Amino acid sequence: MEVMDEVERVLKIQCAPITWPIGMGKRFRGAYHLYEDSVHLYAAHHGGKMNVGETIQGLNNPRLDEVLASRPRNCAPRSSW
């Protein structure tokens, strides 16, 4: 958010994020693309790298519930995002 504030201040334009992360660090699962209404999932790969996985269209897609059902126990349910 600090970067967006700086862009707005220096360039005098309004900014808004178009993608939003799902999880962070070792719990990073992918990103939600607000404009496209799609979720781009990633999977951890050997050596700490990320492999591009499945793309799911729409937050209400039942497939998203299936995939994210395997979230860690201490991770908030999707309905609370």
PDB file of N, CA, C and O in Angstrom:
ATOM      1  N   MET A   1       0.805  -1.180   0.000  1.00  0.00           N
ATOM      2  CA  MET A   1       0.000   0.000   0.000  1.00  0.00           C
ATOM      3  C   MET A   1       0.863   1.266   0.000  1.00  0.00           C
ATOM      4  O   MET A   1       0.446   2.260  -0.551  1.00  0.00           O
ATOM      5  N   GLU A   2       2.029   1.184   0.608  1.00  0.00           N
ATOM      6  CA  GLU A   2       2.903   2.349   0.632  1.00  0.00           C
ATOM      7  C   GLU A   2       3.348   2.721  -0.778  1.00  0.00           C
ATOM      8  O   GLU A   2       3.457   3.898  -1.098  1.00  0.00           O
ATOM      9  N   VAL A   3       3.601   1.717  -1.607  1.00  0.00           N
ATOM     10  CA  VAL A   3       4.023   1.979  -2.989  1.00  0.00           C
ATOM     11  C   VAL A   3       2.901   2.687  -3.741  1.00  0.00           C
ATOM     12  O   VAL A   3       3.143   3.649  -4.478  1.00  0.00           O
ATOM     13  N   MET A   4       1.672   2.243  -3.548  1.00  0.00           N
ATOM     14  CA  MET A   4       0.548   2.888  -4.232  1.00  0.00           C
ATOM     15  C   MET A   4       0.383   4.324  -3.756  1.00  0.00           C
ATOM     16  O   MET A   4       0.107   5.217  -4.556  1.00  0.00           O
ATOM     17  N   ASP A   5       0.572   4.564  -2.461  1.00  0.00           N
ATOM     18  CA  ASP A   5       0.500   5.929  -1.940  1.00  0.00           C
ATOM     19  C   ASP A   5       1.551   6.815  -2.591  1.00  0.00           C
ATOM     20  O   ASP A   5       1.280   7.960  -2.960  1.00  0.00           O
ATOM     21  N   GLU A   6       2.751   6.265  -2.756  1.00  0.00           N
ATOM     22  CA  GLU A   6       3.831   7.039  -3.377  1.00  0.00           C
ATOM     23  C   GLU A   6       3.521   7.339  -4.839  1.00  0.00           C
ATOM     24  O   GLU A   6       3.729   8.451  -5.314  1.00  0.00           O
ATOM     25  N   VAL A   7       3.013   6.351  -5.569  1.00  0.00           N
ATOM     26  CA  VAL A   7       2.651   6.561  -6.979  1.00  0.00           C
ATOM     27  C   VAL A   7       1.583   7.647  -7.076  1.00  0.00           C
ATOM     28  O   VAL A   7       1.678   8.552  -7.911  1.00  0.00           O
ATOM     29  N   GLU A   8       0.584   7.583  -6.218  1.00  0.00           N
ATOM     30  CA  GLU A   8      -0.473   8.602  -6.242  1.00  0.00           C
ATOM     31  C   GLU A   8       0.078   9.982  -5.938  1.00  0.00           C
ATOM     32  O   GLU A   8      -0.288  10.956  -6.589  1.00  0.00           O
ATOM     33  N   ARG A   9       0.970  10.061  -4.969  1.00  0.00           N
ATOM     34  CA  ARG A   9       1.531  11.352  -4.571  1.00  0.00           C
ATOM     35  C   ARG A   9       2.453  11.916  -5.645  1.00  0.00           C
ATOM     36  O   ARG A   9       2.339  13.076  -6.034  1.00  0.00           O
ATOM     37  N   VAL A  10       3.358  11.098  -6.171  1.00  0.00           N
ATOM     38  CA  VAL A  10       4.359  11.575  -7.130  1.00  0.00           C
ATOM     39  C   VAL A  10       3.745  11.818  -8.513  1.00  0.00           C
ATOM     40  O   VAL A  10       3.976  12.857  -9.132  1.00  0.00           O
ATOM     41  N   LEU A  11       2.974  10.856  -8.994  1.00  0.00           N
ATOM     42  CA  LEU A  11       2.414  10.969 -10.347  1.00  0.00           C
ATOM     43  C   LEU A  11       1.051  11.645 -10.374  1.00  0.00           C
ATOM     44  O   LEU A  11       0.517  11.925 -11.452  1.00  0.00           O
ATOM     45  N   LYS A  12       0.478  11.865  -9.202  1.00  0.00           N
ATOM     46  CA  LYS A  12      -0.821  12.509  -9.070  1.00  0.00           C
ATOM     47  C   LYS A  12      -1.912  11.772  -9.843  1.00  0.00           C
ATOM     48  O   LYS A  12      -2.701  12.369 -10.580  1.00  0.00           O
ATOM     49  N   ILE A  13      -1.901  10.429  -9.682  1.00  0.00           N
ATOM     50  CA  ILE A  13      -2.947   9.593 -10.263  1.00  0.00           C
ATOM     51  C   ILE A  13      -3.482   8.666  -9.173  1.00  0.00           C
ATOM     52  O   ILE A  13      -2.759   8.347  -8.227  1.00  0.00           O
ATOM     53  N   GLN A  14      -4.724   8.265  -9.302  1.00  0.00           N
ATOM     54  CA  GLN A  14      -5.302   7.346  -8.328  1.00  0.00           C
ATOM     55  C   GLN A  14      -4.956   5.916  -8.720  1.00  0.00           C
ATOM     56  O   GLN A  14      -4.966   5.570  -9.895  1.00  0.00           O
ATOM     57  N   CYS A  15      -4.665   5.094  -7.717  1.00  0.00           N
ATOM     58  CA  CYS A  15      -4.293   3.701  -7.937  1.00  0.00           C
ATOM     59  C   CYS A  15      -5.188   2.777  -7.121  1.00  0.00           C
ATOM     60  O   CYS A  15      -5.700   3.171  -6.076  1.00  0.00           O
ATOM     61  N   ALA A  16      -5.331   1.575  -7.609  1.00  0.00           N
ATOM     62  CA  ALA A  16      -6.045   0.529  -6.874  1.00  0.00           C
ATOM     63  C   ALA A  16      -5.425  -0.810  -7.260  1.00  0.00           C
ATOM     64  O   ALA A  16      -5.069  -1.016  -8.421  1.00  0.00           O
ATOM     65  N   PRO A  17      -5.293  -1.732  -6.304  1.00  0.00           N
ATOM     66  CA  PRO A  17      -4.739  -3.048  -6.646  1.00  0.00           C
ATOM     67  C   PRO A  17      -5.700  -3.810  -7.550  1.00  0.00           C
ATOM     68  O   PRO A  17      -6.918  -3.722  -7.385  1.00  0.00           O
ATOM     69  N   ILE A  18      -5.164  -4.525  -8.502  1.00  0.00           N
ATOM     70  CA  ILE A  18      -5.999  -5.331  -9.403  1.00  0.00           C
ATOM     71  C   ILE A  18      -5.890  -6.811  -9.078  1.00  0.00           C
ATOM     72  O   ILE A  18      -6.744  -7.593  -9.452  1.00  0.00           O
ATOM     73  N   THR A  19      -4.848  -7.175  -8.344  1.00  0.00           N
ATOM     74  CA  THR A  19      -4.721  -8.554  -7.871  1.00  0.00           C
ATOM     75  C   THR A  19      -4.538  -8.529  -6.365  1.00  0.00           C
ATOM     76  O   THR A  19      -4.016  -7.559  -5.807  1.00  0.00           O
ATOM     77  N   TRP A  20      -4.975  -9.598  -5.739  1.00  0.00           N
ATOM     78  CA  TRP A  20      -4.869  -9.693  -4.287  1.00  0.00           C
ATOM     79  C   TRP A  20      -4.352 -11.077  -3.936  1.00  0.00           C
ATOM     80  O   TRP A  20      -4.867 -12.071  -4.431  1.00  0.00           O
ATOM     81  N   PRO A  21      -3.333 -11.166  -3.076  1.00  0.00           N
ATOM     82  CA  PRO A  21      -2.765 -12.474  -2.742  1.00  0.00           C
ATOM     83  C   PRO A  21      -3.713 -13.315  -1.893  1.00  0.00           C
ATOM     84  O   PRO A  21      -4.503 -12.785  -1.112  1.00  0.00           O
ATOM     85  N   ILE A  22      -3.619 -14.617  -2.058  1.00  0.00           N
ATOM     86  CA  ILE A  22      -4.337 -15.571  -1.208  1.00  0.00           C
ATOM     87  C   ILE A  22      -3.273 -16.250  -0.367  1.00  0.00           C
ATOM     88  O   ILE A  22      -2.500 -17.070  -0.864  1.00  0.00           O
ATOM     89  N   GLY A  23      -3.183 -15.859   0.877  1.00  0.00           N
ATOM     90  CA  GLY A  23      -2.152 -16.363   1.775  1.00  0.00           C
ATOM     91  C   GLY A  23      -0.862 -15.590   1.601  1.00  0.00           C
ATOM     92  O   GLY A  23      -0.756 -14.688   0.762  1.00  0.00           O
ATOM     93  N   MET A  24       0.118 -15.939   2.439  1.00  0.00           N
ATOM     94  CA  MET A  24       1.428 -15.301   2.318  1.00  0.00           C
ATOM     95  C   MET A  24       2.490 -16.239   2.869  1.00  0.00           C
ATOM     96  O   MET A  24       2.188 -17.157   3.633  1.00  0.00           O
ATOM     97  N   GLY A  25       3.711 -15.997   2.449  1.00  0.00           N
ATOM     98  CA  GLY A  25       4.809 -16.847   2.890  1.00  0.00           C
ATOM     99  C   GLY A  25       4.592 -18.285   2.458  1.00  0.00           C
ATOM    100  O   GLY A  25       4.197 -18.551   1.322  1.00  0.00           O
ATOM    101  N   LYS A  26       4.806 -19.214   3.375  1.00  0.00           N
ATOM    102  CA  LYS A  26       4.640 -20.637   3.055  1.00  0.00           C
ATOM    103  C   LYS A  26       3.180 -21.001   2.810  1.00  0.00           C
ATOM    104  O   LYS A  26       2.897 -22.044   2.245  1.00  0.00           O
ATOM    105  N   ARG A  27       2.270 -20.144   3.219  1.00  0.00           N
ATOM    106  CA  ARG A  27       0.841 -20.401   3.017  1.00  0.00           C
ATOM    107  C   ARG A  27       0.294 -19.729   1.766  1.00  0.00           C
ATOM    108  O   ARG A  27      -0.913 -19.727   1.548  1.00  0.00           O
ATOM    109  N   PHE A  28       1.155 -19.139   0.962  1.00  0.00           N
ATOM    110  CA  PHE A  28       0.707 -18.502  -0.276  1.00  0.00           C
ATOM    111  C   PHE A  28       0.108 -19.556  -1.200  1.00  0.00           C
ATOM    112  O   PHE A  28       0.721 -20.568  -1.483  1.00  0.00           O
ATOM    113  N   ARG A  29      -1.127 -19.322  -1.646  1.00  0.00           N
ATOM    114  CA  ARG A  29      -1.825 -20.289  -2.493  1.00  0.00           C
ATOM    115  C   ARG A  29      -2.050 -19.767  -3.903  1.00  0.00           C
ATOM    116  O   ARG A  29      -2.307 -20.523  -4.818  1.00  0.00           O
ATOM    117  N   GLY A  30      -2.004 -18.429  -4.070  1.00  0.00           N
ATOM    118  CA  GLY A  30      -2.251 -17.871  -5.391  1.00  0.00           C
ATOM    119  C   GLY A  30      -2.682 -16.426  -5.285  1.00  0.00           C
ATOM    120  O   GLY A  30      -2.412 -15.758  -4.284  1.00  0.00           O
ATOM    121  N   ALA A  31      -3.390 -15.953  -6.317  1.00  0.00           N
ATOM    122  CA  ALA A  31      -3.841 -14.568  -6.337  1.00  0.00           C
ATOM    123  C   ALA A  31      -5.216 -14.478  -6.983  1.00  0.00           C
ATOM    124  O   ALA A  31      -5.521 -15.216  -7.914  1.00  0.00           O
ATOM    125  N   TYR A  32      -6.005 -13.547  -6.466  1.00  0.00           N
ATOM    126  CA  TYR A  32      -7.306 -13.264  -7.046  1.00  0.00           C
ATOM    127  C   TYR A  32      -7.164 -12.034  -7.922  1.00  0.00           C
ATOM    128  O   TYR A  32      -6.661 -11.005  -7.487  1.00  0.00           O
ATOM    129  N   HIS A  33      -7.608 -12.137  -9.169  1.00  0.00           N
ATOM    130  CA  HIS A  33      -7.560 -11.027 -10.122  1.00  0.00           C
ATOM    131  C   HIS A  33      -8.938 -10.367 -10.124  1.00  0.00           C
ATOM    132  O   HIS A  33      -9.915 -10.941 -10.615  1.00  0.00           O
ATOM    133  N   LEU A  34      -9.010  -9.170  -9.542  1.00  0.00           N
ATOM    134  CA  LEU A  34     -10.293  -8.487  -9.369  1.00  0.00           C
ATOM    135  C   LEU A  34     -10.990  -8.179 -10.689  1.00  0.00           C
ATOM    136  O   LEU A  34     -12.194  -8.363 -10.823  1.00  0.00           O
ATOM    137  N   TYR A  35     -10.255  -7.706 -11.670  1.00  0.00           N
ATOM    138  CA  TYR A  35     -10.836  -7.298 -12.948  1.00  0.00           C
ATOM    139  C   TYR A  35     -11.364  -8.496 -13.737  1.00  0.00           C
ATOM    140  O   TYR A  35     -12.426  -8.435 -14.339  1.00  0.00           O
ATOM    141  N   GLU A  36     -10.620  -9.598 -13.714  1.00  0.00           N
ATOM    142  CA  GLU A  36     -11.005 -10.796 -14.469  1.00  0.00           C
ATOM    143  C   GLU A  36     -11.913 -11.729 -13.673  1.00  0.00           C
ATOM    144  O   GLU A  36     -12.444 -12.690 -14.223  1.00  0.00           O
ATOM    145  N   ASP A  37     -12.084 -11.470 -12.375  1.00  0.00           N
ATOM    146  CA  ASP A  37     -12.829 -12.343 -11.468  1.00  0.00           C
ATOM    147  C   ASP A  37     -12.335 -13.786 -11.599  1.00  0.00           C
ATOM    148  O   ASP A  37     -13.096 -14.708 -11.826  1.00  0.00           O
ATOM    149  N   SER A  38     -11.023 -13.934 -11.467  1.00  0.00           N
ATOM    150  CA  SER A  38     -10.427 -15.267 -11.574  1.00  0.00           C
ATOM    151  C   SER A  38      -9.371 -15.450 -10.485  1.00  0.00           C
ATOM    152  O   SER A  38      -8.755 -14.491 -10.029  1.00  0.00           O
ATOM    153  N   VAL A  39      -9.209 -16.695 -10.087  1.00  0.00           N
ATOM    154  CA  VAL A  39      -8.214 -17.054  -9.079  1.00  0.00           C
ATOM    155  C   VAL A  39      -7.126 -17.863  -9.773  1.00  0.00           C
ATOM    156  O   VAL A  39      -7.411 -18.852 -10.453  1.00  0.00           O
ATOM    157  N   HIS A  40      -5.898 -17.414  -9.625  1.00  0.00           N
ATOM    158  CA  HIS A  40      -4.743 -18.102 -10.206  1.00  0.00           C
ATOM    159  C   HIS A  40      -4.023 -18.787  -9.059  1.00  0.00           C
ATOM    160  O   HIS A  40      -3.452 -18.130  -8.193  1.00  0.00           O
ATOM    161  N   LEU A  41      -4.086 -20.109  -9.045  1.00  0.00           N
ATOM    162  CA  LEU A  41      -3.487 -20.880  -7.960  1.00  0.00           C
ATOM    163  C   LEU A  41      -2.063 -21.288  -8.301  1.00  0.00           C
ATOM    164  O   LEU A  41      -1.734 -21.510  -9.459  1.00  0.00           O
ATOM    165  N   TYR A  42      -1.243 -21.384  -7.276  1.00  0.00           N
ATOM    166  CA  TYR A  42       0.146 -21.783  -7.422  1.00  0.00           C
ATOM    167  C   TYR A  42       0.428 -22.919  -6.457  1.00  0.00           C
ATOM    168  O   TYR A  42      -0.252 -23.067  -5.447  1.00  0.00           O
ATOM    169  N   ALA A  43       1.429 -23.705  -6.750  1.00  0.00           N
ATOM    170  CA  ALA A  43       1.825 -24.806  -5.872  1.00  0.00           C
ATOM    171  C   ALA A  43       3.311 -24.692  -5.577  1.00  0.00           C
ATOM    172  O   ALA A  43       4.097 -24.332  -6.449  1.00  0.00           O
ATOM    173  N   ALA A  44       3.665 -24.986  -4.334  1.00  0.00           N
ATOM    174  CA  ALA A  44       5.084 -24.958  -3.955  1.00  0.00           C
ATOM    175  C   ALA A  44       5.837 -26.022  -4.747  1.00  0.00           C
ATOM    176  O   ALA A  44       5.324 -27.091  -5.031  1.00  0.00           O
ATOM    177  N   HIS A  45       7.044 -25.694  -5.128  1.00  0.00           N
ATOM    178  CA  HIS A  45       7.887 -26.579  -5.911  1.00  0.00           C
ATOM    179  C   HIS A  45       9.196 -26.743  -5.164  1.00  0.00           C
ATOM    180  O   HIS A  45       9.593 -25.903  -4.373  1.00  0.00           O
ATOM    181  N   HIS A  46       9.881 -27.812  -5.434  1.00  0.00           N
ATOM    182  CA  HIS A  46      11.171 -28.088  -4.788  1.00  0.00           C
ATOM    183  C   HIS A  46      12.092 -26.872  -4.910  1.00  0.00           C
ATOM    184  O   HIS A  46      12.178 -26.253  -5.957  1.00  0.00           O
ATOM    185  N   GLY A  47      12.738 -26.527  -3.837  1.00  0.00           N
ATOM    186  CA  GLY A  47      13.649 -25.388  -3.838  1.00  0.00           C
ATOM    187  C   GLY A  47      12.962 -24.079  -3.508  1.00  0.00           C
ATOM    188  O   GLY A  47      13.540 -23.018  -3.652  1.00  0.00           O
ATOM    189  N   GLY A  48      11.699 -24.140  -3.083  1.00  0.00           N
ATOM    190  CA  GLY A  48      10.987 -22.928  -2.692  1.00  0.00           C
ATOM    191  C   GLY A  48      10.377 -22.150  -3.843  1.00  0.00           C
ATOM    192  O   GLY A  48       9.822 -21.086  -3.647  1.00  0.00           O
ATOM    193  N   LYS A  49      10.487 -22.660  -5.059  1.00  0.00           N
ATOM    194  CA  LYS A  49       9.909 -21.970  -6.201  1.00  0.00           C
ATOM    195  C   LYS A  49       8.429 -22.304  -6.309  1.00  0.00           C
ATOM    196  O   LYS A  49       7.953 -23.267  -5.720  1.00  0.00           O
ATOM    197  N   MET A  50       7.695 -21.501  -7.071  1.00  0.00           N
ATOM    198  CA  MET A  50       6.264 -21.711  -7.242  1.00  0.00           C
ATOM    199  C   MET A  50       5.970 -22.150  -8.668  1.00  0.00           C
ATOM    200  O   MET A  50       6.527 -21.602  -9.616  1.00  0.00           O
ATOM    201  N   ASN A  51       5.110 -23.155  -8.805  1.00  0.00           N
ATOM    202  CA  ASN A  51       4.621 -23.585 -10.109  1.00  0.00           C
ATOM    203  C   ASN A  51       3.227 -23.010 -10.324  1.00  0.00           C
ATOM    204  O   ASN A  51       2.408 -23.020  -9.403  1.00  0.00           O
ATOM    205  N   VAL A  52       2.963 -22.521 -11.507  1.00  0.00           N
ATOM    206  CA  VAL A  52       1.630 -22.054 -11.834  1.00  0.00           C
ATOM    207  C   VAL A  52       0.730 -23.271 -11.897  1.00  0.00           C
ATOM    208  O   VAL A  52       1.050 -24.268 -12.528  1.00  0.00           O
ATOM    209  N   GLY A  53      -0.383 -23.187 -11.212  1.00  0.00           N
ATOM    210  CA  GLY A  53      -1.328 -24.290 -11.176  1.00  0.00           C
ATOM    211  C   GLY A  53      -2.574 -23.952 -11.971  1.00  0.00           C
ATOM    212  O   GLY A  53      -2.508 -23.396 -13.057  1.00  0.00           O
ATOM    213  N   GLU A  54      -3.684 -24.185 -11.367  1.00  0.00           N
ATOM    214  CA  GLU A  54      -4.991 -24.040 -11.988  1.00  0.00           C
ATOM    215  C   GLU A  54      -5.477 -22.594 -11.937  1.00  0.00           C
ATOM    216  O   GLU A  54      -5.159 -21.852 -11.019  1.00  0.00           O
ATOM    217  N   THR A  55      -6.267 -22.210 -12.924  1.00  0.00           N
ATOM    218  CA  THR A  55      -6.980 -20.934 -12.910  1.00  0.00           C
ATOM    219  C   THR A  55      -8.463 -21.245 -12.784  1.00  0.00           C
ATOM    220  O   THR A  55      -8.996 -22.049 -13.545  1.00  0.00           O
ATOM    221  N   ILE A  56      -9.099 -20.626 -11.808  1.00  0.00           N
ATOM    222  CA  ILE A  56     -10.519 -20.863 -11.544  1.00  0.00           C
ATOM    223  C   ILE A  56     -11.272 -19.562 -11.779  1.00  0.00           C
ATOM    224  O   ILE A  56     -10.901 -18.517 -11.236  1.00  0.00           O
ATOM    225  N   GLN A  57     -12.313 -19.639 -12.580  1.00  0.00           N
ATOM    226  CA  GLN A  57     -13.095 -18.451 -12.916  1.00  0.00           C
ATOM    227  C   GLN A  57     -14.174 -18.225 -11.872  1.00  0.00           C
ATOM    228  O   GLN A  57     -15.003 -19.092 -11.634  1.00  0.00           O
ATOM    229  N   GLY A  58     -14.173 -17.058 -11.225  1.00  0.00           N
ATOM    230  CA  GLY A  58     -15.219 -16.654 -10.297  1.00  0.00           C
ATOM    231  C   GLY A  58     -15.024 -17.123  -8.867  1.00  0.00           C
ATOM    232  O   GLY A  58     -14.655 -18.264  -8.628  1.00  0.00           O
ATOM    233  N   LEU A  59     -15.291 -16.227  -7.928  1.00  0.00           N
ATOM    234  CA  LEU A  59     -15.162 -16.571  -6.511  1.00  0.00           C
ATOM    235  C   LEU A  59     -16.249 -17.537  -6.050  1.00  0.00           C
ATOM    236  O   LEU A  59     -16.082 -18.224  -5.053  1.00  0.00           O
ATOM    237  N   ASN A  60     -17.358 -17.601  -6.749  1.00  0.00           N
ATOM    238  CA  ASN A  60     -18.451 -18.493  -6.356  1.00  0.00           C
ATOM    239  C   ASN A  60     -18.352 -19.863  -7.009  1.00  0.00           C
ATOM    240  O   ASN A  60     -19.266 -20.681  -6.876  1.00  0.00           O
ATOM    241  N   ASN A  61     -17.267 -20.123  -7.717  1.00  0.00           N
ATOM    242  CA  ASN A  61     -17.071 -21.403  -8.381  1.00  0.00           C
ATOM    243  C   ASN A  61     -16.870 -22.501  -7.330  1.00  0.00           C
ATOM    244  O   ASN A  61     -15.985 -22.398  -6.478  1.00  0.00           O
ATOM    245  N   PRO A  62     -17.666 -23.581  -7.364  1.00  0.00           N
ATOM    246  CA  PRO A  62     -17.517 -24.671  -6.388  1.00  0.00           C
ATOM    247  C   PRO A  62     -16.121 -25.304  -6.398  1.00  0.00           C
ATOM    248  O   PRO A  62     -15.658 -25.818  -5.383  1.00  0.00           O
ATOM    249  N   ARG A  63     -15.447 -25.251  -7.528  1.00  0.00           N
ATOM    250  CA  ARG A  63     -14.089 -25.811  -7.623  1.00  0.00           C
ATOM    251  C   ARG A  63     -13.144 -25.099  -6.659  1.00  0.00           C
ATOM    252  O   ARG A  63     -12.251 -25.723  -6.078  1.00  0.00           O
ATOM    253  N   LEU A  64     -13.350 -23.824  -6.458  1.00  0.00           N
ATOM    254  CA  LEU A  64     -12.502 -23.061  -5.548  1.00  0.00           C
ATOM    255  C   LEU A  64     -12.642 -23.591  -4.123  1.00  0.00           C
ATOM    256  O   LEU A  64     -11.654 -23.729  -3.407  1.00  0.00           O
ATOM    257  N   ASP A  65     -13.850 -23.916  -3.732  1.00  0.00           N
ATOM    258  CA  ASP A  65     -14.058 -24.506  -2.404  1.00  0.00           C
ATOM    259  C   ASP A  65     -13.336 -25.843  -2.276  1.00  0.00           C
ATOM    260  O   ASP A  65     -12.747 -26.139  -1.241  1.00  0.00           O
ATOM    261  N   GLU A  66     -13.385 -26.645  -3.327  1.00  0.00           N
ATOM    262  CA  GLU A  66     -12.698 -27.943  -3.308  1.00  0.00           C
ATOM    263  C   GLU A  66     -11.202 -27.767  -3.116  1.00  0.00           C
ATOM    264  O   GLU A  66     -10.583 -28.441  -2.296  1.00  0.00           O
ATOM    265  N   VAL A  67     -10.619 -26.874  -3.873  1.00  0.00           N
ATOM    266  CA  VAL A  67      -9.167 -26.675  -3.845  1.00  0.00           C
ATOM    267  C   VAL A  67      -8.716 -26.069  -2.527  1.00  0.00           C
ATOM    268  O   VAL A  67      -7.725 -26.505  -1.947  1.00  0.00           O
ATOM    269  N   LEU A  68      -9.443 -25.087  -2.037  1.00  0.00           N
ATOM    270  CA  LEU A  68      -9.028 -24.405  -0.813  1.00  0.00           C
ATOM    271  C   LEU A  68      -9.466 -25.137   0.451  1.00  0.00           C
ATOM    272  O   LEU A  68      -9.082 -24.748   1.545  1.00  0.00           O
ATOM    273  N   ALA A  69     -10.230 -26.204   0.315  1.00  0.00           N
ATOM    274  CA  ALA A  69     -10.643 -26.989   1.482  1.00  0.00           C
ATOM    275  C   ALA A  69      -9.450 -27.633   2.166  1.00  0.00           C
ATOM    276  O   ALA A  69      -9.509 -27.973   3.337  1.00  0.00           O
ATOM    277  N   SER A  70      -8.352 -27.763   1.444  1.00  0.00           N
ATOM    278  CA  SER A  70      -7.153 -28.374   2.018  1.00  0.00           C
ATOM    279  C   SER A  70      -6.272 -27.353   2.728  1.00  0.00           C
ATOM    280  O   SER A  70      -5.130 -27.623   3.019  1.00  0.00           O
ATOM    281  N   ARG A  71      -6.826 -26.177   3.032  1.00  0.00           N
ATOM    282  CA  ARG A  71      -6.054 -25.121   3.712  1.00  0.00           C
ATOM    283  C   ARG A  71      -5.624 -25.581   5.097  1.00  0.00           C
ATOM    284  O   ARG A  71      -6.276 -26.441   5.692  1.00  0.00           O
ATOM    285  N   PRO A  72      -4.569 -25.010   5.643  1.00  0.00           N
ATOM    286  CA  PRO A  72      -4.146 -25.360   6.997  1.00  0.00           C
ATOM    287  C   PRO A  72      -5.247 -25.053   8.008  1.00  0.00           C
ATOM    288  O   PRO A  72      -6.038 -24.147   7.795  1.00  0.00           O
ATOM    289  N   ARG A  73      -5.301 -25.773   9.114  1.00  0.00           N
ATOM    290  CA  ARG A  73      -6.357 -25.604  10.103  1.00  0.00           C
ATOM    291  C   ARG A  73      -6.436 -24.200  10.666  1.00  0.00           C
ATOM    292  O   ARG A  73      -7.507 -23.722  10.989  1.00  0.00           O
ATOM    293  N   ASN A  74      -5.301 -23.538  10.861  1.00  0.00           N
ATOM    294  CA  ASN A  74      -5.327 -22.217  11.470  1.00  0.00           C
ATOM    295  C   ASN A  74      -5.520 -21.103  10.452  1.00  0.00           C
ATOM    296  O   ASN A  74      -5.406 -19.935  10.774  1.00  0.00           O
ATOM    297  N   CYS A  75      -5.848 -21.443   9.224  1.00  0.00           N
ATOM    298  CA  CYS A  75      -6.103 -20.463   8.175  1.00  0.00           C
ATOM    299  C   CYS A  75      -7.595 -20.152   8.174  1.00  0.00           C
ATOM    300  O   CYS A  75      -8.425 -21.049   8.284  1.00  0.00           O
ATOM    301  N   ALA A  76      -7.971 -18.902   8.040  1.00  0.00           N
ATOM    302  CA  ALA A  76      -9.376 -18.504   8.058  1.00  0.00           C
ATOM    303  C   ALA A  76     -10.119 -19.092   6.849  1.00  0.00           C
ATOM    304  O   ALA A  76      -9.561 -19.230   5.774  1.00  0.00           O
ATOM    305  N   PRO A  77     -11.391 -19.449   7.036  1.00  0.00           N
ATOM    306  CA  PRO A  77     -12.172 -19.938   5.896  1.00  0.00           C
ATOM    307  C   PRO A  77     -12.361 -18.866   4.853  1.00  0.00           C
ATOM    308  O   PRO A  77     -12.324 -17.679   5.159  1.00  0.00           O
ATOM    309  N   ARG A  78     -12.567 -19.281   3.619  1.00  0.00           N
ATOM    310  CA  ARG A  78     -12.701 -18.355   2.503  1.00  0.00           C
ATOM    311  C   ARG A  78     -13.833 -17.367   2.724  1.00  0.00           C
ATOM    312  O   ARG A  78     -13.754 -16.212   2.324  1.00  0.00           O
ATOM    313  N   SER A  79     -14.898 -17.762   3.383  1.00  0.00           N
ATOM    314  CA  SER A  79     -16.036 -16.878   3.584  1.00  0.00           C
ATOM    315  C   SER A  79     -15.687 -15.662   4.436  1.00  0.00           C
ATOM    316  O   SER A  79     -16.390 -14.668   4.425  1.00  0.00           O
ATOM    317  N   SER A  80     -14.575 -15.716   5.166  1.00  0.00           N
ATOM    318  CA  SER A  80     -14.199 -14.574   6.008  1.00  0.00           C
ATOM    319  C   SER A  80     -13.205 -13.636   5.332  1.00  0.00           C
ATOM    320  O   SER A  80     -12.761 -12.674   5.931  1.00  0.00           O
ATOM    321  N   TRP A  81     -12.849 -13.899   4.074  1.00  0.00           N
ATOM    322  CA  TRP A  81     -11.894 -13.032   3.380  1.00  0.00           C
ATOM    323  C   TRP A  81     -12.493 -11.684   3.171  1.00  0.00           C
ATOM    324  O   TRP A  81     -13.367 -11.297   2.684  1.00  0.00           O
TER     325      TRP A  81
END
